[in-house]
Structure formats: C-alpha cells, structure tokens
Amino acid sequence: MIPLHMGHFIIMPSWFYGFNVLFEIIFTIITLVVGLYALKVYKISDQPSSKFFGIAFLFISAAYLVRSAVNLVLMLTTEASGGTSSSGFIHYTSLIGIYLHIALFIIGLSTFAYMTLKINNMRVLSLLLAILILAIIFSSNTLFMYYLLSSLLLFYITIYYLDNYFQSRQYKTLLALIAFVFLLFGKIHFIFALNHGTYYAIGYFLEFAAYGLLLTNVMRVIRNNEQEKRPATDHP
Amino acid sequence: MNKKRDRLQIIHDILEAIRQRNGSIKPTHILYKSNLSPQMLTEYLAELVDKGFVMESKRGTGKVYSLTPKGFLYLRKYQLVLDFTETFGLN
C-alpha cells in the first residue's frame, strides 16, 4: 500500500499506482463525449433537461480532468526526483487539486440531481449547491463528507433512473440504470477506501464499468441516427 | 415509449402538420392535425415561436405559421432526440 498523492488521505494498492491516472483520463473523455452530445440534443430540441444533463457531464468531465492532471504531475514529479520531491509542492498541489476536483464534481452532480427532480427554479439549485459545498468545506474530514454526499446525490439519481426504467422497460433505459447503480456503488467503495486500499481500486473498476455503459448508450444513439441517414439500398 | 403522448411527440406532430402544408398553415388546421385542445395548442405555438422553431405571420385577418430552419432540423433529427432523451430520462 502506498499513499495517494491527491490529499494524502486515501491509500491504494501499489499495483494500482499509475492506473488511476489512466482511468481518470478515460473518464474525462467519456463524460466529455456524453456532455457534448447532450448539448447537441439541446441545440436541436431546446429541452432544458438536455441542457442541464450536458452541463452536469461537462462539470464532471472537468473534475476528472483536474484530478488526472494533478495526479499525473505529482506522479511524474515523484518519479523524476526518485521519490524525494519537495513535500511542500506535493502538499499544495494535492490540496488545490482535490478541492477543485470536489467543487467541480459536486457542481456537476448537483446539476444532474436538480434535473432529475424536475423543479424549474434555479434558486433550488443554488441552495442545494451552497449547502453541499459548505458541508464539505466545514467538515473535519473533507474526503469522507465529499464521498458521502456524492453517494447521496447518486442515490437520488439512481432512484430516478429506476423509475425511468420501470416506466419504459427498454434495454436502453436498463443500461442507463445499471450504469448509475455502478456509479453509486463505486462512490460508496471510495468511502471505505479511506481505510482499505483495495476498495479504492474496486471503486475505479465500478466507475469504469458505469462510464463504459453510458458511452455504449450514446454510441448506440449515434449509430441509430447514422443508419437512419443512410439511404435504403435493399430495394431497387 | 410512454403510452401517453409526451412533449417531444406533440411538438413533432405540430411541426409535421406545418411541414405537410408546404410550410404554411392556419392554426385551425394545426388544431385538427395535432389533436390538441385550443388552449394547449396556443401555449405550444407561443413556445415554438418563442424558441424559434416556428414563424408567425399575418395573412388577411388571421395568422399563419411556417417552419424555420430550426423547425426543419428538429423534424430531421427527431428520432435522435427521442432516442437520447428516452435513454437518459430527459423527457
């Protein structure tokens, strides 16, 4: 087990060192694709829910980008100095990175949860954000509070997708539901990762499965759209 | 798909009714084609004009509605929008 750079509060298995950055880069790309595609749908349909969904995923993408960049810089710095890099640099880079990541991710998840609540009042979103950010900032254990509140938001989002699946009972809504169940369990594993490193790796694998399913769903929509564009050639 | 006709479907039906009349139609014809109450149709048309899907103009004593490029784009991409919004519960 080795300490994780970002925050120094989590331990992870030594074999996982470096893979976390790779996973974070993959998550950045997938969430960016989902977010941009949702905004494309918003541009066509003018549906506010597509806009909030797209903005939420862009914030989540930015959160992973910050996290992967900070972890990559710290990993390279440590390796270049043979593990003797300045503890001050690591400390401050970790702190800035983790707080920026937390802020972006919470904004993203709150926007997402706000969309699922179907309330057309931006003051509700600002209140939700203020409560969450203040609770995290003034918590004695920032990471624990962050993972706990993220899990709570994901729980409500998952309930929404459970309801969405039962309303339509289609394969595509089932995939979306499973993706959010994986995301929820992934976040719950990160709570336990504060004491057990293996949970940290499991959390990443669950998130990888979740984002993989979300990407599969978006690719399916794109593929269906391409097939519709193609002229029929079966009949003379 | 939901049994109840959702918002996207209603908007599609209104735009499709306008398109079928070569892009210019009176509200009474839209009412007949879209199967909505007059009150709901008024609300939908106001929203569609406001969002730039439909253009309202005067002909004689009445109004006619025509599609804007954004309205045509919506009709072309309707299946994509429907598929995406159903998948991610954005209806």
CSV table of N, CA and C in Angstrom, one decimal, chain B:
chain,number,residue,atom,x,y,z
B,1,MET,N,-41.6,3.2,-25.3
B,1,MET,CA,-42.0,4.6,-25.3
B,1,MET,C,-43.3,4.7,-24.4
B,2,ASN,N,-43.4,5.9,-23.8
B,2,ASN,CA,-44.6,6.1,-22.9
B,2,ASN,C,-45.9,6.0,-23.8
B,3,LYS,N,-46.9,5.5,-23.1
B,3,LYS,CA,-48.2,5.4,-23.8
B,3,LYS,C,-48.8,6.8,-24.0
B,4,LYS,N,-48.6,7.6,-23.0
B,4,LYS,CA,-49.0,9.0,-23.0
B,4,LYS,C,-48.2,9.7,-24.1
B,5,ARG,N,-48.8,10.6,-24.9
B,5,ARG,CA,-48.0,11.3,-25.9
B,5,ARG,C,-47.2,12.4,-25.1
B,6,ASP,N,-45.9,12.3,-25.2
B,6,ASP,CA,-45.1,13.3,-24.5
B,6,ASP,C,-44.8,14.5,-25.3
B,7,ARG,N,-44.2,15.5,-24.6
B,7,ARG,CA,-43.9,16.8,-25.1
B,7,ARG,C,-43.2,16.8,-26.5
B,8,LEU,N,-42.2,15.9,-26.6
B,8,LEU,CA,-41.4,15.8,-27.8
B,8,LEU,C,-42.3,15.4,-29.0
B,9,GLN,N,-43.2,14.4,-28.7
B,9,GLN,CA,-44.1,13.9,-29.7
B,9,GLN,C,-45.1,15.0,-30.2
B,10,ILE,N,-45.6,15.7,-29.2
B,10,ILE,CA,-46.6,16.8,-29.5
B,10,ILE,C,-45.9,17.8,-30.4
B,11,ILE,N,-44.7,18.2,-30.0
B,11,ILE,CA,-44.0,19.3,-30.8
B,11,ILE,C,-43.8,18.7,-32.2
B,12,HIS,N,-43.4,17.4,-32.3
B,12,HIS,CA,-43.2,16.8,-33.6
B,12,HIS,C,-44.4,16.8,-34.4
B,13,ASP,N,-45.6,16.5,-33.8
B,13,ASP,CA,-46.9,16.5,-34.5
B,13,ASP,C,-47.2,17.9,-35.1
B,14,ILE,N,-47.0,18.9,-34.2
B,14,ILE,CA,-47.3,20.2,-34.7
B,14,ILE,C,-46.4,20.6,-35.9
B,15,LEU,N,-45.1,20.4,-35.7
B,15,LEU,CA,-44.2,20.8,-36.8
B,15,LEU,C,-44.5,20.0,-38.1
B,16,GLU,N,-44.8,18.7,-37.9
B,16,GLU,CA,-45.1,17.8,-39.0
B,16,GLU,C,-46.3,18.3,-39.8
B,17,ALA,N,-47.3,18.8,-39.0
B,17,ALA,CA,-48.6,19.3,-39.6
B,17,ALA,C,-48.2,20.6,-40.4
B,18,ILE,N,-47.3,21.4,-39.9
B,18,ILE,CA,-47.0,22.6,-40.7
B,18,ILE,C,-46.2,22.2,-42.0
B,19,ARG,N,-45.3,21.2,-41.8
B,19,ARG,CA,-44.4,20.8,-42.9
B,19,ARG,C,-45.3,20.2,-44.1
B,20,GLN,N,-46.3,19.5,-43.7
B,20,GLN,CA,-47.1,18.8,-44.7
B,20,GLN,C,-47.9,19.8,-45.5
B,21,ARG,N,-48.2,21.0,-45.0
B,21,ARG,CA,-48.9,22.1,-45.7
B,21,ARG,C,-47.8,23.0,-46.4
B,22,ASN,N,-46.8,22.4,-46.9
B,22,ASN,CA,-45.7,23.2,-47.5
B,22,ASN,C,-45.2,24.4,-46.7
B,23,GLY,N,-45.2,24.2,-45.4
B,23,GLY,CA,-44.6,25.2,-44.6
B,23,GLY,C,-45.4,26.4,-44.2
B,24,SER,N,-46.7,26.4,-44.5
B,24,SER,CA,-47.6,27.5,-44.1
B,24,SER,C,-49.0,27.0,-43.8
B,25,ILE,N,-49.4,27.3,-42.6
B,25,ILE,CA,-50.7,26.6,-42.2
B,25,ILE,C,-51.4,27.5,-41.2
B,26,LYS,N,-52.8,27.5,-41.2
B,26,LYS,CA,-53.6,28.2,-40.2
B,26,LYS,C,-53.7,27.4,-38.9
B,27,PRO,N,-53.9,28.1,-37.8
B,27,PRO,CA,-54.0,27.4,-36.5
B,27,PRO,C,-55.1,26.4,-36.4
B,28,THR,N,-56.2,26.6,-37.1
B,28,THR,CA,-57.3,25.7,-37.1
B,28,THR,C,-56.9,24.3,-37.7
B,29,HIS,N,-56.1,24.4,-38.8
B,29,HIS,CA,-55.6,23.2,-39.4
B,29,HIS,C,-54.6,22.4,-38.5
B,30,ILE,N,-53.8,23.2,-37.8
B,30,ILE,CA,-52.9,22.5,-36.9
B,30,ILE,C,-53.7,21.9,-35.8
B,31,LEU,N,-54.7,22.5,-35.3
B,31,LEU,CA,-55.5,22.0,-34.2
B,31,LEU,C,-56.1,20.7,-34.7
B,32,TYR,N,-56.6,20.6,-35.9
B,32,TYR,CA,-57.2,19.4,-36.4
B,32,TYR,C,-56.1,18.3,-36.5
B,33,LYS,N,-55.0,18.6,-37.0
B,33,LYS,CA,-53.9,17.6,-37.3
B,33,LYS,C,-53.2,17.1,-36.0
B,34,SER,N,-53.1,18.1,-35.0
B,34,SER,CA,-52.3,17.7,-33.8
B,34,SER,C,-53.1,17.1,-32.7
B,35,ASN,N,-54.4,17.2,-32.8
B,35,ASN,CA,-55.3,16.6,-31.8
B,35,ASN,C,-55.0,17.1,-30.4
B,36,LEU,N,-55.0,18.5,-30.3
B,36,LEU,CA,-54.8,19.1,-29.0
B,36,LEU,C,-56.0,20.0,-28.7
B,37,SER,N,-56.1,20.4,-27.5
B,37,SER,CA,-57.2,21.4,-27.1
B,37,SER,C,-56.7,22.8,-27.6
B,38,PRO,N,-57.6,23.7,-27.9
B,38,PRO,CA,-57.2,25.0,-28.4
B,38,PRO,C,-56.3,25.7,-27.4
B,39,GLN,N,-56.6,25.6,-26.1
B,39,GLN,CA,-55.7,26.2,-25.1
B,39,GLN,C,-54.3,25.6,-25.1
B,40,MET,N,-54.2,24.3,-25.2
B,40,MET,CA,-52.8,23.7,-25.3
B,40,MET,C,-52.1,24.1,-26.6
B,41,LEU,N,-52.8,24.1,-27.7
B,41,LEU,CA,-52.2,24.5,-28.9
B,41,LEU,C,-51.7,25.9,-28.9
B,42,THR,N,-52.4,26.8,-28.3
B,42,THR,CA,-52.0,28.2,-28.2
B,42,THR,C,-50.7,28.3,-27.4
B,43,GLU,N,-50.6,27.5,-26.3
B,43,GLU,CA,-49.4,27.5,-25.4
B,43,GLU,C,-48.2,26.9,-26.2
B,44,TYR,N,-48.5,25.8,-26.9
B,44,TYR,CA,-47.4,25.2,-27.6
B,44,TYR,C,-46.9,26.1,-28.8
B,45,LEU,N,-47.8,26.7,-29.5
B,45,LEU,CA,-47.4,27.6,-30.6
B,45,LEU,C,-46.6,28.8,-30.1
B,46,ALA,N,-47.1,29.4,-29.0
B,46,ALA,CA,-46.4,30.5,-28.4
B,46,ALA,C,-44.9,30.1,-28.0
B,47,GLU,N,-44.8,28.9,-27.5
B,47,GLU,CA,-43.5,28.4,-27.1
B,47,GLU,C,-42.6,28.2,-28.3
B,48,LEU,N,-43.2,27.6,-29.3
B,48,LEU,CA,-42.4,27.2,-30.5
B,48,LEU,C,-42.0,28.5,-31.3
B,49,VAL,N,-42.8,29.5,-31.3
B,49,VAL,CA,-42.5,30.8,-31.9
B,49,VAL,C,-41.3,31.4,-31.1
B,50,ASP,N,-41.5,31.4,-29.7
B,50,ASP,CA,-40.5,32.0,-28.8
B,50,ASP,C,-39.1,31.3,-29.0
B,51,LYS,N,-39.1,30.0,-29.1
B,51,LYS,CA,-37.9,29.3,-29.2
B,51,LYS,C,-37.3,29.2,-30.7
B,52,GLY,N,-38.1,29.8,-31.6
B,52,GLY,CA,-37.5,29.9,-33.0
B,52,GLY,C,-37.7,28.6,-33.9
B,53,PHE,N,-38.7,27.8,-33.5
B,53,PHE,CA,-39.0,26.6,-34.3
B,53,PHE,C,-40.0,27.0,-35.4
B,54,VAL,N,-40.8,27.9,-35.1
B,54,VAL,CA,-41.9,28.3,-36.0
B,54,VAL,C,-42.0,29.8,-36.1
B,55,MET,N,-42.4,30.3,-37.3
B,55,MET,CA,-42.5,31.7,-37.5
B,55,MET,C,-44.0,32.1,-37.7
B,56,GLU,N,-44.4,33.1,-37.0
B,56,GLU,CA,-45.8,33.5,-37.1
B,56,GLU,C,-45.9,34.7,-38.1
B,57,SER,N,-46.9,34.7,-39.0
B,57,SER,CA,-47.1,35.9,-39.8
B,57,SER,C,-48.6,36.1,-40.1
B,58,LYS,N,-48.9,37.3,-40.5
B,58,LYS,CA,-50.3,37.7,-40.7
B,58,LYS,C,-50.7,37.4,-42.2
B,59,ARG,N,-51.9,36.9,-42.4
B,59,ARG,CA,-52.4,36.7,-43.7
B,59,ARG,C,-53.9,37.1,-43.7
B,60,GLY,N,-54.2,38.2,-44.3
B,60,GLY,CA,-55.6,38.8,-44.2
B,60,GLY,C,-55.9,39.1,-42.7
B,61,THR,N,-57.0,38.5,-42.2
B,61,THR,CA,-57.4,38.9,-40.8
B,61,THR,C,-56.8,37.8,-39.8
B,62,GLY,N,-56.3,36.8,-40.3
B,62,GLY,CA,-55.8,35.7,-39.4
B,62,GLY,C,-54.3,35.6,-39.4
B,63,LYS,N,-53.8,34.5,-38.7
B,63,LYS,CA,-52.4,34.2,-38.6
B,63,LYS,C,-52.1,32.9,-39.3
B,64,VAL,N,-50.9,32.8,-39.9
B,64,VAL,CA,-50.4,31.6,-40.4
B,64,VAL,C,-49.0,31.3,-39.8
B,65,TYR,N,-48.7,30.0,-39.8
B,65,TYR,CA,-47.5,29.5,-39.2
B,65,TYR,C,-46.6,28.8,-40.2
B,66,SER,N,-45.3,29.1,-40.2
B,66,SER,CA,-44.4,28.4,-41.1
B,66,SER,C,-43.2,27.9,-40.3
B,67,LEU,N,-42.5,26.9,-40.9
B,67,LEU,CA,-41.3,26.3,-40.2
B,67,LEU,C,-40.1,27.2,-40.4
B,68,THR,N,-39.3,27.3,-39.4
B,68,THR,CA,-38.0,28.0,-39.6
B,68,THR,C,-37.0,26.8,-39.8
B,69,PRO,N,-35.7,27.2,-40.2
B,69,PRO,CA,-34.7,26.1,-40.4
B,69,PRO,C,-34.6,25.3,-39.1
B,70,LYS,N,-34.7,25.9,-37.9
B,70,LYS,CA,-34.6,25.1,-36.7
B,70,LYS,C,-35.7,24.1,-36.6
B,71,GLY,N,-36.9,24.5,-37.1
B,71,GLY,CA,-38.1,23.6,-37.1
B,71,GLY,C,-37.8,22.4,-38.0
B,72,PHE,N,-37.3,22.7,-39.2
B,72,PHE,CA,-36.9,21.6,-40.1
B,72,PHE,C,-35.9,20.7,-39.5
B,73,LEU,N,-34.9,21.3,-38.8
B,73,LEU,CA,-33.8,20.5,-38.2
B,73,LEU,C,-34.4,19.5,-37.2
B,74,TYR,N,-35.3,20.1,-36.4
B,74,TYR,CA,-36.0,19.3,-35.3
B,74,TYR,C,-36.7,18.0,-36.0
B,75,LEU,N,-37.4,18.2,-37.1
B,75,LEU,CA,-38.1,17.1,-37.7
B,75,LEU,C,-37.1,16.1,-38.3
B,76,ARG,N,-36.0,16.6,-38.8
B,76,ARG,CA,-35.0,15.7,-39.4
B,76,ARG,C,-34.3,14.9,-38.3
B,77,LYS,N,-34.1,15.5,-37.1
B,77,LYS,CA,-33.3,14.8,-36.0
B,77,LYS,C,-34.2,14.3,-34.9
B,78,TYR,N,-35.5,14.3,-35.2
B,78,TYR,CA,-36.5,13.9,-34.1
B,78,TYR,C,-36.2,12.5,-33.5
B,79,GLN,N,-35.9,11.5,-34.3
B,79,GLN,CA,-35.6,10.2,-33.8
B,79,GLN,C,-34.4,10.2,-32.9
B,80,LEU,N,-33.4,11.0,-33.3
B,80,LEU,CA,-32.2,11.0,-32.5
B,80,LEU,C,-32.5,11.7,-31.1
B,81,VAL,N,-33.2,12.8,-31.1
B,81,VAL,CA,-33.6,13.5,-29.9
B,81,VAL,C,-34.4,12.6,-29.0
B,82,LEU,N,-35.4,11.9,-29.6
B,82,LEU,CA,-36.3,11.0,-28.9
B,82,LEU,C,-35.5,9.8,-28.3
B,83,ASP,N,-34.6,9.2,-29.0
B,83,ASP,CA,-33.8,8.1,-28.6
B,83,ASP,C,-32.9,8.5,-27.4
B,84,PHE,N,-32.3,9.7,-27.5
B,84,PHE,CA,-31.4,10.2,-26.5
B,84,PHE,C,-32.1,10.5,-25.2
B,85,THR,N,-33.2,11.2,-25.4
B,85,THR,CA,-34.0,11.7,-24.2
B,85,THR,C,-34.7,10.5,-23.5
B,86,GLU,N,-35.1,9.5,-24.2
B,86,GLU,CA,-35.7,8.3,-23.6
B,86,GLU,C,-34.7,7.6,-22.8
B,87,THR,N,-33.5,7.4,-23.5
B,87,THR,CA,-32.4,6.6,-22.8
B,87,THR,C,-32.0,7.2,-21.5
B,88,PHE,N,-31.9,8.6,-21.5
B,88,PHE,CA,-31.3,9.2,-20.2
B,88,PHE,C,-32.4,9.9,-19.4
B,89,GLY,N,-33.7,9.5,-19.7
B,89,GLY,CA,-34.8,10.0,-18.9
B,89,GLY,C,-34.9,11.6,-18.9
B,90,LEU,N,-34.7,12.2,-20.1
B,90,LEU,CA,-34.8,13.6,-20.2
B,90,LEU,C,-36.1,14.1,-20.7
B,91,ASN,N,-37.1,13.2,-20.7
B,91,ASN,CA,-38.4,13.7,-21.2
B,91,ASN,C,-39.1,14.7,-20.3
